[in-house]
Each structure stands twice: as C-alpha cells, then as structure tokens.
PDB file of N, CA and C in Angstrom:
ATOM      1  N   UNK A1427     253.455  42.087 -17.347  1.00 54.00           N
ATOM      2  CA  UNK A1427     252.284  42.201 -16.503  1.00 54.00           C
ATOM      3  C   UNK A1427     252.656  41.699 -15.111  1.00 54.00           C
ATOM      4  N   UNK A1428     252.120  42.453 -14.612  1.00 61.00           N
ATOM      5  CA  UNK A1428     252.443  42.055 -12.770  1.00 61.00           C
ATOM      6  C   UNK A1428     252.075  40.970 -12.267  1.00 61.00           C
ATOM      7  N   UNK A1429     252.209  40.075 -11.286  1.00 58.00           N
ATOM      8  CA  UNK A1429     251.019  38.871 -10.906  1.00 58.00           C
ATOM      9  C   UNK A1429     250.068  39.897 -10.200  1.00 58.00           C
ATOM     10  N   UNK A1430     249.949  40.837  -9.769  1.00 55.00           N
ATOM     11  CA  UNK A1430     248.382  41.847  -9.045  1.00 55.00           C
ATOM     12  C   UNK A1430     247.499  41.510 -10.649  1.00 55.00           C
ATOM     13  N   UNK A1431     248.071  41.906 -11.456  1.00 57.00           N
ATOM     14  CA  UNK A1431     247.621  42.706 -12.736  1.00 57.00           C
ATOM     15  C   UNK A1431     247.119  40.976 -13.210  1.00 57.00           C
ATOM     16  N   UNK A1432     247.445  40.308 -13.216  1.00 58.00           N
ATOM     17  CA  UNK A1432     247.737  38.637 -14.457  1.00 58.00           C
ATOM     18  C   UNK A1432     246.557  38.090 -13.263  1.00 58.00           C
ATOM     19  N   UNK A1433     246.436  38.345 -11.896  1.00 55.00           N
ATOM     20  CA  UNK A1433     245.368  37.584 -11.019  1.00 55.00           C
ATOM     21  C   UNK A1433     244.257  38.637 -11.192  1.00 55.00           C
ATOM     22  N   UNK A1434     244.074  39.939 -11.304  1.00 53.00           N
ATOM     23  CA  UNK A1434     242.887  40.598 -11.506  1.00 53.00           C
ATOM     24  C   UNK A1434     242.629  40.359 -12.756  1.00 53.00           C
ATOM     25  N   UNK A1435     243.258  40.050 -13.898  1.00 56.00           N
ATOM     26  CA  UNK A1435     242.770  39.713 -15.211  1.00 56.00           C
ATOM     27  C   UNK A1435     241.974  38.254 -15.503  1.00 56.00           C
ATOM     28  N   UNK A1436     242.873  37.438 -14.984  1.00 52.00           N
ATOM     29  CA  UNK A1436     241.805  36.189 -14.368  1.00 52.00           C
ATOM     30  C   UNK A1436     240.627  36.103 -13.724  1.00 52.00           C
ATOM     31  N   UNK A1437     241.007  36.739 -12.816  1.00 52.00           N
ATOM     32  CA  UNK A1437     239.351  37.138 -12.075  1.00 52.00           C
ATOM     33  C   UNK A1437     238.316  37.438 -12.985  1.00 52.00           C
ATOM     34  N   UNK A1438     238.972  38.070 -13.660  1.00 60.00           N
ATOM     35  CA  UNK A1438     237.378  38.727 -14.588  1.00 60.00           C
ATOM     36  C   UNK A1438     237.151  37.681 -15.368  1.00 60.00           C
ATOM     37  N   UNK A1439     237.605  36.819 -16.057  1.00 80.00           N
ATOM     38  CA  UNK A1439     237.339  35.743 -17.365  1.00 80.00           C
ATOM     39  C   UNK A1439     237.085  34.643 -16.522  1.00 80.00           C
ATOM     40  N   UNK A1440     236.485  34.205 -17.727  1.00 91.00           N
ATOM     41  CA  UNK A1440     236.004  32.152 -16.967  1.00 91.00           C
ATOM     42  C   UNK A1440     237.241  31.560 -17.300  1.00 91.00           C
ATOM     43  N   UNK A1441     237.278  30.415 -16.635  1.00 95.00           N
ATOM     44  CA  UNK A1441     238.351  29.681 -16.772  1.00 95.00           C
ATOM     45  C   UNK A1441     237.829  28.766 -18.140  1.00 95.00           C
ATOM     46  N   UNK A1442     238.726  28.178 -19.072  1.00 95.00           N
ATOM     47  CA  UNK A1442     238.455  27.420 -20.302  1.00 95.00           C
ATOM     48  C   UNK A1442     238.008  25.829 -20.030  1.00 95.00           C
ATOM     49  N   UNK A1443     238.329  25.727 -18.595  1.00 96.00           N
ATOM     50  CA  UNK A1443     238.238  24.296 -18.294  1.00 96.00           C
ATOM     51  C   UNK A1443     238.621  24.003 -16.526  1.00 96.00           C
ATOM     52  N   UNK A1444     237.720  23.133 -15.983  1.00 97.00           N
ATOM     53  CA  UNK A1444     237.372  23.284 -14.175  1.00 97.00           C
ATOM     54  C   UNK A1444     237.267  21.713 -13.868  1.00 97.00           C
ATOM     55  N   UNK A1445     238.562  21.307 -12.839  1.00 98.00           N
ATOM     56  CA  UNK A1445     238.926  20.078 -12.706  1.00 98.00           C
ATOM     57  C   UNK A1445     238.948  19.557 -11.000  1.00 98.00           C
ATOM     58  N   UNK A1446     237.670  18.945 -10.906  1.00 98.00           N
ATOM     59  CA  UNK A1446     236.929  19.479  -9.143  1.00 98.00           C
ATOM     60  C   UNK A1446     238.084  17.541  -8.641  1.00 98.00           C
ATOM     61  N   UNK A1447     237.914  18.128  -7.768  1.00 97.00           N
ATOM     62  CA  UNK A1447     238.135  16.579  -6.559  1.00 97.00           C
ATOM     63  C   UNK A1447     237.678  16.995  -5.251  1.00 97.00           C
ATOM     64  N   UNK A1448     236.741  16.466  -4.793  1.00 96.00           N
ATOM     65  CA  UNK A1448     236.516  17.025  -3.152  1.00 96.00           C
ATOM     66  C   UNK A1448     236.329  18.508  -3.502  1.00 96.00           C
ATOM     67  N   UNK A1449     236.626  19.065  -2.221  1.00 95.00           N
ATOM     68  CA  UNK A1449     237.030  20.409  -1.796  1.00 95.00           C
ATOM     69  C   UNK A1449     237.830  21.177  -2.786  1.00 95.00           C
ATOM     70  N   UNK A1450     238.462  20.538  -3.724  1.00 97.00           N
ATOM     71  CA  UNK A1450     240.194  21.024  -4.668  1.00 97.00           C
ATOM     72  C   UNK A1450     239.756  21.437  -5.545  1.00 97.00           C
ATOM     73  N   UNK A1451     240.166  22.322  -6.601  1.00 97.00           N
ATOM     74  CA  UNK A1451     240.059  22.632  -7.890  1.00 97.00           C
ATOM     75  C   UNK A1451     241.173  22.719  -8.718  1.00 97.00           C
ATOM     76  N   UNK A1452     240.905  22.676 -10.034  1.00 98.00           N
ATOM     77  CA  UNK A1452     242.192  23.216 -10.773  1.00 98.00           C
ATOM     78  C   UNK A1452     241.542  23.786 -11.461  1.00 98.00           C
ATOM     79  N   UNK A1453     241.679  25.260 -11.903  1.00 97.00           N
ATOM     80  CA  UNK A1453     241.118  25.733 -12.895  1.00 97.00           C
ATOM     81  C   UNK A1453     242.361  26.589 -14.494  1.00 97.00           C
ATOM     82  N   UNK A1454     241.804  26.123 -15.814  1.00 97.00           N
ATOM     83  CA  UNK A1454     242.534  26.652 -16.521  1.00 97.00           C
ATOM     84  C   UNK A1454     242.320  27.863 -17.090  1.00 97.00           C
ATOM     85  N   UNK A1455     243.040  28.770 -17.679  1.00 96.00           N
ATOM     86  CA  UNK A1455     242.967  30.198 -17.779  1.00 96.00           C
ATOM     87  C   UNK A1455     243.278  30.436 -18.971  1.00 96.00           C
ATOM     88  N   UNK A1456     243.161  30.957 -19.981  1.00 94.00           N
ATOM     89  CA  UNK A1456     243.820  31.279 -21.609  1.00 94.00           C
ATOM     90  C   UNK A1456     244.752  32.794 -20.824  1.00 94.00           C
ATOM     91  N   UNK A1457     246.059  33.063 -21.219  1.00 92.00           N
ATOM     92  CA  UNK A1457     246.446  34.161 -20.764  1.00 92.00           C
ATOM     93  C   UNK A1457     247.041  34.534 -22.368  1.00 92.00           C
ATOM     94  N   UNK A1458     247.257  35.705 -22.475  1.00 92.00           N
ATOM     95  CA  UNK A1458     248.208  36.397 -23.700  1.00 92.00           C
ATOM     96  C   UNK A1458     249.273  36.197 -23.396  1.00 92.00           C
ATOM     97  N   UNK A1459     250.664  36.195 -23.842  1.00 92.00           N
ATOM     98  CA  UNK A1459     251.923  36.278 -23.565  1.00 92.00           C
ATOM     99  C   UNK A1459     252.653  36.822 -24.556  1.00 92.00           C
ATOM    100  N   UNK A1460     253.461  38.051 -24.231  1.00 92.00           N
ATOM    101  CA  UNK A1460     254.592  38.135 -25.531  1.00 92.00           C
ATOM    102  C   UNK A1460     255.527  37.568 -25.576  1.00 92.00           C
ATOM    103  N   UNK A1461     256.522  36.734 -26.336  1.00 89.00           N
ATOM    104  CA  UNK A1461     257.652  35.641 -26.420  1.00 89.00           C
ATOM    105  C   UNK A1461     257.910  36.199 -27.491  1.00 89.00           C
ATOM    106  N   UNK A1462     259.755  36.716 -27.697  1.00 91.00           N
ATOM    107  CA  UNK A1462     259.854  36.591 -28.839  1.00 91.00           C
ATOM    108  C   UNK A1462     259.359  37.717 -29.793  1.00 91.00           C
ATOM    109  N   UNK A1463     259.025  38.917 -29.231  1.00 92.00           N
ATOM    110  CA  UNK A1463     258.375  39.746 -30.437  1.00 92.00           C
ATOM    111  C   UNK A1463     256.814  38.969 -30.389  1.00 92.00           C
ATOM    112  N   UNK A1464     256.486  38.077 -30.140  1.00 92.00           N
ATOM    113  CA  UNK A1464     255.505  37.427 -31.244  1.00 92.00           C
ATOM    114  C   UNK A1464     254.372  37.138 -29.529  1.00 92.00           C
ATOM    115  N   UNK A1465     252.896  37.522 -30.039  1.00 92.00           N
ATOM    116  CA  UNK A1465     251.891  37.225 -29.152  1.00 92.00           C
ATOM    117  C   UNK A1465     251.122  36.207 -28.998  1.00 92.00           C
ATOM    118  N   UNK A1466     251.092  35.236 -28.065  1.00 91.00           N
ATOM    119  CA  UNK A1466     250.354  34.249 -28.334  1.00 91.00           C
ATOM    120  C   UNK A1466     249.531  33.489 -27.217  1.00 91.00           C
ATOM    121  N   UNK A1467     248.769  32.651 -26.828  1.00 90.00           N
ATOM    122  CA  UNK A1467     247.671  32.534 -25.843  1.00 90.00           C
ATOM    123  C   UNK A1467     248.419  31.010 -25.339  1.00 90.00           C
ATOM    124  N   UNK A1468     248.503  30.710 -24.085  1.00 91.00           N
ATOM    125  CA  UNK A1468     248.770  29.924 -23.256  1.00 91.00           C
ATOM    126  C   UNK A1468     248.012  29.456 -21.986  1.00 91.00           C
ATOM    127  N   UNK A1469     247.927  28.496 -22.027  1.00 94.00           N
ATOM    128  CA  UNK A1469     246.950  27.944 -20.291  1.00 94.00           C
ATOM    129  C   UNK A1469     248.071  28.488 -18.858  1.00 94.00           C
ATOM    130  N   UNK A1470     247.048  28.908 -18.365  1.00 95.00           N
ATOM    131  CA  UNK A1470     247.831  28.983 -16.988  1.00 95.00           C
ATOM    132  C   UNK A1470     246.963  27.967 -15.714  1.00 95.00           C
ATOM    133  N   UNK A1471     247.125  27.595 -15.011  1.00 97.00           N
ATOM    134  CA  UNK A1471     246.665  26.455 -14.073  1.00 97.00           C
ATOM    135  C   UNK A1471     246.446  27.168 -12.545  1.00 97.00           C
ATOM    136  N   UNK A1472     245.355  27.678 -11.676  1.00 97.00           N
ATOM    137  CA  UNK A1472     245.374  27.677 -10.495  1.00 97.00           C
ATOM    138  C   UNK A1472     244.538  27.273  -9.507  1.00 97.00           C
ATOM    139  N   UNK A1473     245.168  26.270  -8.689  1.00 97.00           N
ATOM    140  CA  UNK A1473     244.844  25.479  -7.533  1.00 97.00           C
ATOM    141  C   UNK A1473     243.803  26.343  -6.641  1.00 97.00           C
ATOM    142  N   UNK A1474     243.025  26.077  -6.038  1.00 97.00           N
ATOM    143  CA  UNK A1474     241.849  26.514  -4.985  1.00 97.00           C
ATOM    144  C   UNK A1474     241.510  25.035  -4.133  1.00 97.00           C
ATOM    145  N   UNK A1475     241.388  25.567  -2.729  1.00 97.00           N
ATOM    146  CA  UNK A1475     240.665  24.431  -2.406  1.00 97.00           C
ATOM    147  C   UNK A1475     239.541  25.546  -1.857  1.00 97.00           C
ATOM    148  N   UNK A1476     238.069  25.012  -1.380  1.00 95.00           N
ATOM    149  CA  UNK A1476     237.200  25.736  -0.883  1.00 95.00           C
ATOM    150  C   UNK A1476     236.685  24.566   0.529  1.00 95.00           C
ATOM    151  N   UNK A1477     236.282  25.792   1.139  1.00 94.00           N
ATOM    152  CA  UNK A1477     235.947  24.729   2.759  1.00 94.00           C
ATOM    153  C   UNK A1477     234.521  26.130   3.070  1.00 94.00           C
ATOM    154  N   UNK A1478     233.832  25.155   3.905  1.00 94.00           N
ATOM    155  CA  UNK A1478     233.261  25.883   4.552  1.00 94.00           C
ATOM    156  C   UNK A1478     233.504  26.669   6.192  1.00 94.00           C
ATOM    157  N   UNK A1479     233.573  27.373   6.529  1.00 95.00           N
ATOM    158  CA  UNK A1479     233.978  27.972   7.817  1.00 95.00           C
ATOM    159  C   UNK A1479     232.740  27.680   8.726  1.00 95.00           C
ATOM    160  N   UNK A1480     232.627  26.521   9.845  1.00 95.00           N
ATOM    161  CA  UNK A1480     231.764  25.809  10.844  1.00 95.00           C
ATOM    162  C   UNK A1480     231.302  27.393  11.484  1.00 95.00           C
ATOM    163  N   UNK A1481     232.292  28.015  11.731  1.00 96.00           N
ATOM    164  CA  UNK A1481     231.470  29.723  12.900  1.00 96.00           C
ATOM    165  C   UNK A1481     230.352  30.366  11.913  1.00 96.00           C
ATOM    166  N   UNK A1482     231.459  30.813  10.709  1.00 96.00           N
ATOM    167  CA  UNK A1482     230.265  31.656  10.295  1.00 96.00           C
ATOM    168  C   UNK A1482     229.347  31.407   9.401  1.00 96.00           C
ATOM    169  N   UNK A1483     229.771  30.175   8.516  1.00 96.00           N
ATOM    170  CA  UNK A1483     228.776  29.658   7.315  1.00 96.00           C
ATOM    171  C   UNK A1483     229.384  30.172   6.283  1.00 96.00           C
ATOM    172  N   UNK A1484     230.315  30.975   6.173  1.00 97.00           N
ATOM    173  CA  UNK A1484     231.369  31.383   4.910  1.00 97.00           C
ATOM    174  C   UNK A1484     231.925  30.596   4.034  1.00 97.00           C
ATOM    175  N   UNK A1485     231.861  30.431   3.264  1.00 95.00           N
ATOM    176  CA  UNK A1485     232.938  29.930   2.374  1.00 95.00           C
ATOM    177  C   UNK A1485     233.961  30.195   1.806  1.00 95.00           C
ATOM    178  N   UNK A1486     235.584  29.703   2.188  1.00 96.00           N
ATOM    179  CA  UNK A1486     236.485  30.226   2.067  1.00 96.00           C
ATOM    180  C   UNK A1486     237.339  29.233   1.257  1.00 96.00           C
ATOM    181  N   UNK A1487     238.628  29.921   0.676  1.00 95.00           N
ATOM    182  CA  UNK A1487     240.086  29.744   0.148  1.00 95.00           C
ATOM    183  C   UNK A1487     240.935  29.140   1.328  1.00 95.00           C
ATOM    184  N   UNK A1488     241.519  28.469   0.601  1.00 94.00           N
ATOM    185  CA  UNK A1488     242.873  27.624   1.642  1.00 94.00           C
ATOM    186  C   UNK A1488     244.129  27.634   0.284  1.00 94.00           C
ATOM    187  N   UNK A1489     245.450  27.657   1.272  1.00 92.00           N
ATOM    188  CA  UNK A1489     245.931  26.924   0.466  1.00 92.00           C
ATOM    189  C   UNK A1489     247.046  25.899   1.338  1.00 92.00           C
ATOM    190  N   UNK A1490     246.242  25.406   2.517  1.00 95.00           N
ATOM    191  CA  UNK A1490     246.906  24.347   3.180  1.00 95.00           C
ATOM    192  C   UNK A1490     245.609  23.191   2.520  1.00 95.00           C
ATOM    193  N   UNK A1491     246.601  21.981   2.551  1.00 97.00           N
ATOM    194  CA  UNK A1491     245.822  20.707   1.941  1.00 97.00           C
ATOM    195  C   UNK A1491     246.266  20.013   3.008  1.00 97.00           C
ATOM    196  N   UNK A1492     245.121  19.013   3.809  1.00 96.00           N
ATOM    197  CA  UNK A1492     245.204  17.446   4.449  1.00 96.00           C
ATOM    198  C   UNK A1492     245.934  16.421   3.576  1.00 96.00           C
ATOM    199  N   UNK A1493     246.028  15.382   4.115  1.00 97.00           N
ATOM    200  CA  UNK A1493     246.973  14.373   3.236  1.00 97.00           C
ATOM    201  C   UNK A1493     246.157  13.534   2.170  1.00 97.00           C
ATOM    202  N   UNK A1494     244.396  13.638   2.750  1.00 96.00           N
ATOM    203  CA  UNK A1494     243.617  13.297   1.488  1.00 96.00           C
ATOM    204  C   UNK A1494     243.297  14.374   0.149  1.00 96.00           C
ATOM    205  N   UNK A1495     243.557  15.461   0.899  1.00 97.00           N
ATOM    206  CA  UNK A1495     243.274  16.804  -0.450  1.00 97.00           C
ATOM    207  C   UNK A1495     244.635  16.582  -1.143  1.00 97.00           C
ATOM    208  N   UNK A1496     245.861  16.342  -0.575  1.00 98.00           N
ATOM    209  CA  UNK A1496     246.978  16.266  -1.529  1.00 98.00           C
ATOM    210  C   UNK A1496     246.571  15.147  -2.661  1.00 98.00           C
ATOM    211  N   UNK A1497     246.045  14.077  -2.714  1.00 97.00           N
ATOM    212  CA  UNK A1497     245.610  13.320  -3.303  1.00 97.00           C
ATOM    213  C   UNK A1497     244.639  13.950  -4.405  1.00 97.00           C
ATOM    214  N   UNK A1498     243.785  14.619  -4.111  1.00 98.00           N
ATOM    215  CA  UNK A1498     242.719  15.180  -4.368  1.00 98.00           C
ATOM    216  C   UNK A1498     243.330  16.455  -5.446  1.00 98.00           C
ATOM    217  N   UNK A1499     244.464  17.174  -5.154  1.00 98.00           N
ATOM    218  CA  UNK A1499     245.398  18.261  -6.169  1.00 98.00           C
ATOM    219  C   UNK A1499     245.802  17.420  -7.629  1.00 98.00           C
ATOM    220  N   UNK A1500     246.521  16.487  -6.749  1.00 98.00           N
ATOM    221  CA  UNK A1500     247.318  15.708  -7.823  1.00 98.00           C
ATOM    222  C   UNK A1500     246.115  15.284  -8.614  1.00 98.00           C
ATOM    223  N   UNK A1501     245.054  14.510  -8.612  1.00 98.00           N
ATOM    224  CA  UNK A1501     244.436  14.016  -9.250  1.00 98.00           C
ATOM    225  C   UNK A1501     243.877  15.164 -10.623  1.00 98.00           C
ATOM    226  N   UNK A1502     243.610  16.472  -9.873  1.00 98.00           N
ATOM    227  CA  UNK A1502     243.377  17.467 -10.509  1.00 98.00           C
ATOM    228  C   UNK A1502     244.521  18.215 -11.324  1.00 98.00           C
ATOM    229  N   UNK A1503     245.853  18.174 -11.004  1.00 98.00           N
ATOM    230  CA  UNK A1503     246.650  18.744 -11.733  1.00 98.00           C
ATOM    231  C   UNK A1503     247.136  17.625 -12.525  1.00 98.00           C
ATOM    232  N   UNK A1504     246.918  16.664 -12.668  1.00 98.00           N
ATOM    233  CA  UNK A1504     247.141  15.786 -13.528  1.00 98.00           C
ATOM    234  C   UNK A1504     246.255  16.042 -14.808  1.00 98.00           C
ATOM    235  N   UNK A1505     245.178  15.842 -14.196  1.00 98.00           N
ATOM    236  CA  UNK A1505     243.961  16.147 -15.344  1.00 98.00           C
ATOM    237  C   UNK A1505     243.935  17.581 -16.475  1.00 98.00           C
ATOM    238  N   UNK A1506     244.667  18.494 -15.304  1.00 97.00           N
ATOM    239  CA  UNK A1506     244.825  19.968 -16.157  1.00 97.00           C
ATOM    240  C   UNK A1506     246.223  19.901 -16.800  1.00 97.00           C
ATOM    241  N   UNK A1507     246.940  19.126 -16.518  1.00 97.00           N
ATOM    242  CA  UNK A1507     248.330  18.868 -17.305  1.00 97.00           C
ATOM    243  C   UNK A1507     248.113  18.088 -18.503  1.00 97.00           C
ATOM    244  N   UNK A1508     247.281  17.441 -18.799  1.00 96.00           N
ATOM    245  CA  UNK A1508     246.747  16.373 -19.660  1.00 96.00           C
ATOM    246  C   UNK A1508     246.002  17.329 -20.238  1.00 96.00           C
ATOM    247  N   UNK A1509     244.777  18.098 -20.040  1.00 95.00           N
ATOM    248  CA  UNK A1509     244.266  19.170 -21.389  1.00 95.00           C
ATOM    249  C   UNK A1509     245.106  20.205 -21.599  1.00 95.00           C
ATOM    250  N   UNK A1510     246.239  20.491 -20.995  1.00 95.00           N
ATOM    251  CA  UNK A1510     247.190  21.729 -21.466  1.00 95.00           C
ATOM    252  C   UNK A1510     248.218  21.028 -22.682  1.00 95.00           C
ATOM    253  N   UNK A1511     248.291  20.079 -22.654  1.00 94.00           N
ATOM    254  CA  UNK A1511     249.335  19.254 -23.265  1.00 94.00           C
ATOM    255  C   UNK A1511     248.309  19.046 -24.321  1.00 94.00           C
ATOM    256  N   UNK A1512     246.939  18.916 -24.602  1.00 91.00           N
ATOM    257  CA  UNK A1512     246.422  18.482 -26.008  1.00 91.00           C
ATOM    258  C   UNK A1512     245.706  19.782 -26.587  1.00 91.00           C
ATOM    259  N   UNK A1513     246.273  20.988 -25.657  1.00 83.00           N
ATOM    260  CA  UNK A1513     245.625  22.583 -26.295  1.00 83.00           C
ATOM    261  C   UNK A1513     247.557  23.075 -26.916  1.00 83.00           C
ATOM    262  N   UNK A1514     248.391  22.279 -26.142  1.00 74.00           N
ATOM    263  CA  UNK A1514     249.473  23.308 -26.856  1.00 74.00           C
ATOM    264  C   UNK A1514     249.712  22.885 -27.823  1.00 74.00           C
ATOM    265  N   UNK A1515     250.406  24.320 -28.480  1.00 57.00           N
ATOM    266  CA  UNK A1515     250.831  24.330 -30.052  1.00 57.00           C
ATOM    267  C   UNK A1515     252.296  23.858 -30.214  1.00 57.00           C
ATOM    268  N   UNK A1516     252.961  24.236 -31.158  1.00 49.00           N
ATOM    269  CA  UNK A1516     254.058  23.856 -31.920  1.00 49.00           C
ATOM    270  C   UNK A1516     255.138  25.127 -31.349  1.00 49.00           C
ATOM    271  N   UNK A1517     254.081  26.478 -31.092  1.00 47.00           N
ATOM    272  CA  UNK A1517     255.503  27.271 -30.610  1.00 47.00           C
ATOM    273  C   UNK A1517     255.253  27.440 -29.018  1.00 47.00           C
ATOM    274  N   UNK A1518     254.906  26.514 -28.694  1.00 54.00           N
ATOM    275  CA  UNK A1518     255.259  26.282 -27.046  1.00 54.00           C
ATOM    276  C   UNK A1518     256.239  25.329 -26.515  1.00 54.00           C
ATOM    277  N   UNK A1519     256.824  25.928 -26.000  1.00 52.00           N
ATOM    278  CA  UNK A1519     257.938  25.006 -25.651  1.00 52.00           C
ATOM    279  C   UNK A1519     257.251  23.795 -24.274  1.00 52.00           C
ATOM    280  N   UNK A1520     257.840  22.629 -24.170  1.00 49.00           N
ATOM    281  CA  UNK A1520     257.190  22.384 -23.256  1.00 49.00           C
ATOM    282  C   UNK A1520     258.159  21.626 -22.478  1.00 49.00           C
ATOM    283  N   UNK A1521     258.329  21.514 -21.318  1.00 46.00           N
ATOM    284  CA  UNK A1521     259.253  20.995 -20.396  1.00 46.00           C
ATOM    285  C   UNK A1521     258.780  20.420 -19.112  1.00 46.00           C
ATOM    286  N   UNK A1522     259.845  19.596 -19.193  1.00 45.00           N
ATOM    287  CA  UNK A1522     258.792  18.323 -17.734  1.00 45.00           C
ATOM    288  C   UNK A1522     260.164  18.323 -16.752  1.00 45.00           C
ATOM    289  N   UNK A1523     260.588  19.312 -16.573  1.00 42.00           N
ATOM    290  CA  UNK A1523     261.170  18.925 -15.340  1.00 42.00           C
ATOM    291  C   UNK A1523     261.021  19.045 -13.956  1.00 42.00           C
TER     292      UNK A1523
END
C-alpha cells in the first residue's frame, strides 16, 4: 500500500486512541499489514499539532513545533508508545532503537 493510499485509509477510520497536550496530538490507528504470508493488525502513530490562523479564523496543521510543543510531542508519544506496547502481540516484533 502506498503512503497516498495508508493516509487516505486513515482518514476515513477513527483513531483507536487520542493523546492531546496543548496544541499536539498523537493519534493511534489499527492498520492491516501482510508479514510473512500471514495478515495481521498493528498501531500506527501520527503526530498533528493544530493552531489557529489569527487572519482568517482557520484552523490549521503544522508540522513545525516551538520548544514548548516539543515537550508537549514527547509527552504524547510517550503516552502512545506506552498503549502500543500493552496492545502488541507475540508476533510483533518490537524494537527500541
């Protein structure tokens, strides 16, 4: 699957789990994956921050962070690293490097 194809498939589904700080998000995703011959469902993790735009009243996507939103990621990808780690299974490999 393409990332066009794997981000329009996201789009359409809720995320399984939504990890706010400030402005930041982390949101988790159930995706399919084939590994192996064999099909099986995995979290995928993606960052958003949202701001409001002062001109027009819009609300928009970033993906530049201030030095307090970096704070504000981490806190959140911590949190989504911590429920991905107590949703995975036995045939997920998992690696911390």
């Amino acid at each position: 699957m393409t990332a066009l194809a794997e981000n329009e498939k996201m789009a359409s589904n809720k995320p399984s789990a939504k990890f706010k700080a400030g402005g930041v998000s982390v949101a988790l995703w159930p995706t399919e994956i084939t590994a192996n011959g064999r099909t099986m469902t995995v979290l995928k993790a993606s960052l958003d921050k949202r701001y409001k735009d002062n001109a027009t009243g819009e609300w928009k996507s970033s993906s530049s962070l201030s030095r307090n939103e970096v704070g504000q990621a981490v806190l959140c990808l911590v949190r989504a690293y911590a429920a991905m780690m107590e949703k995975s299974t036995d045939d997920e490999e998992v690696t911390t490097e």
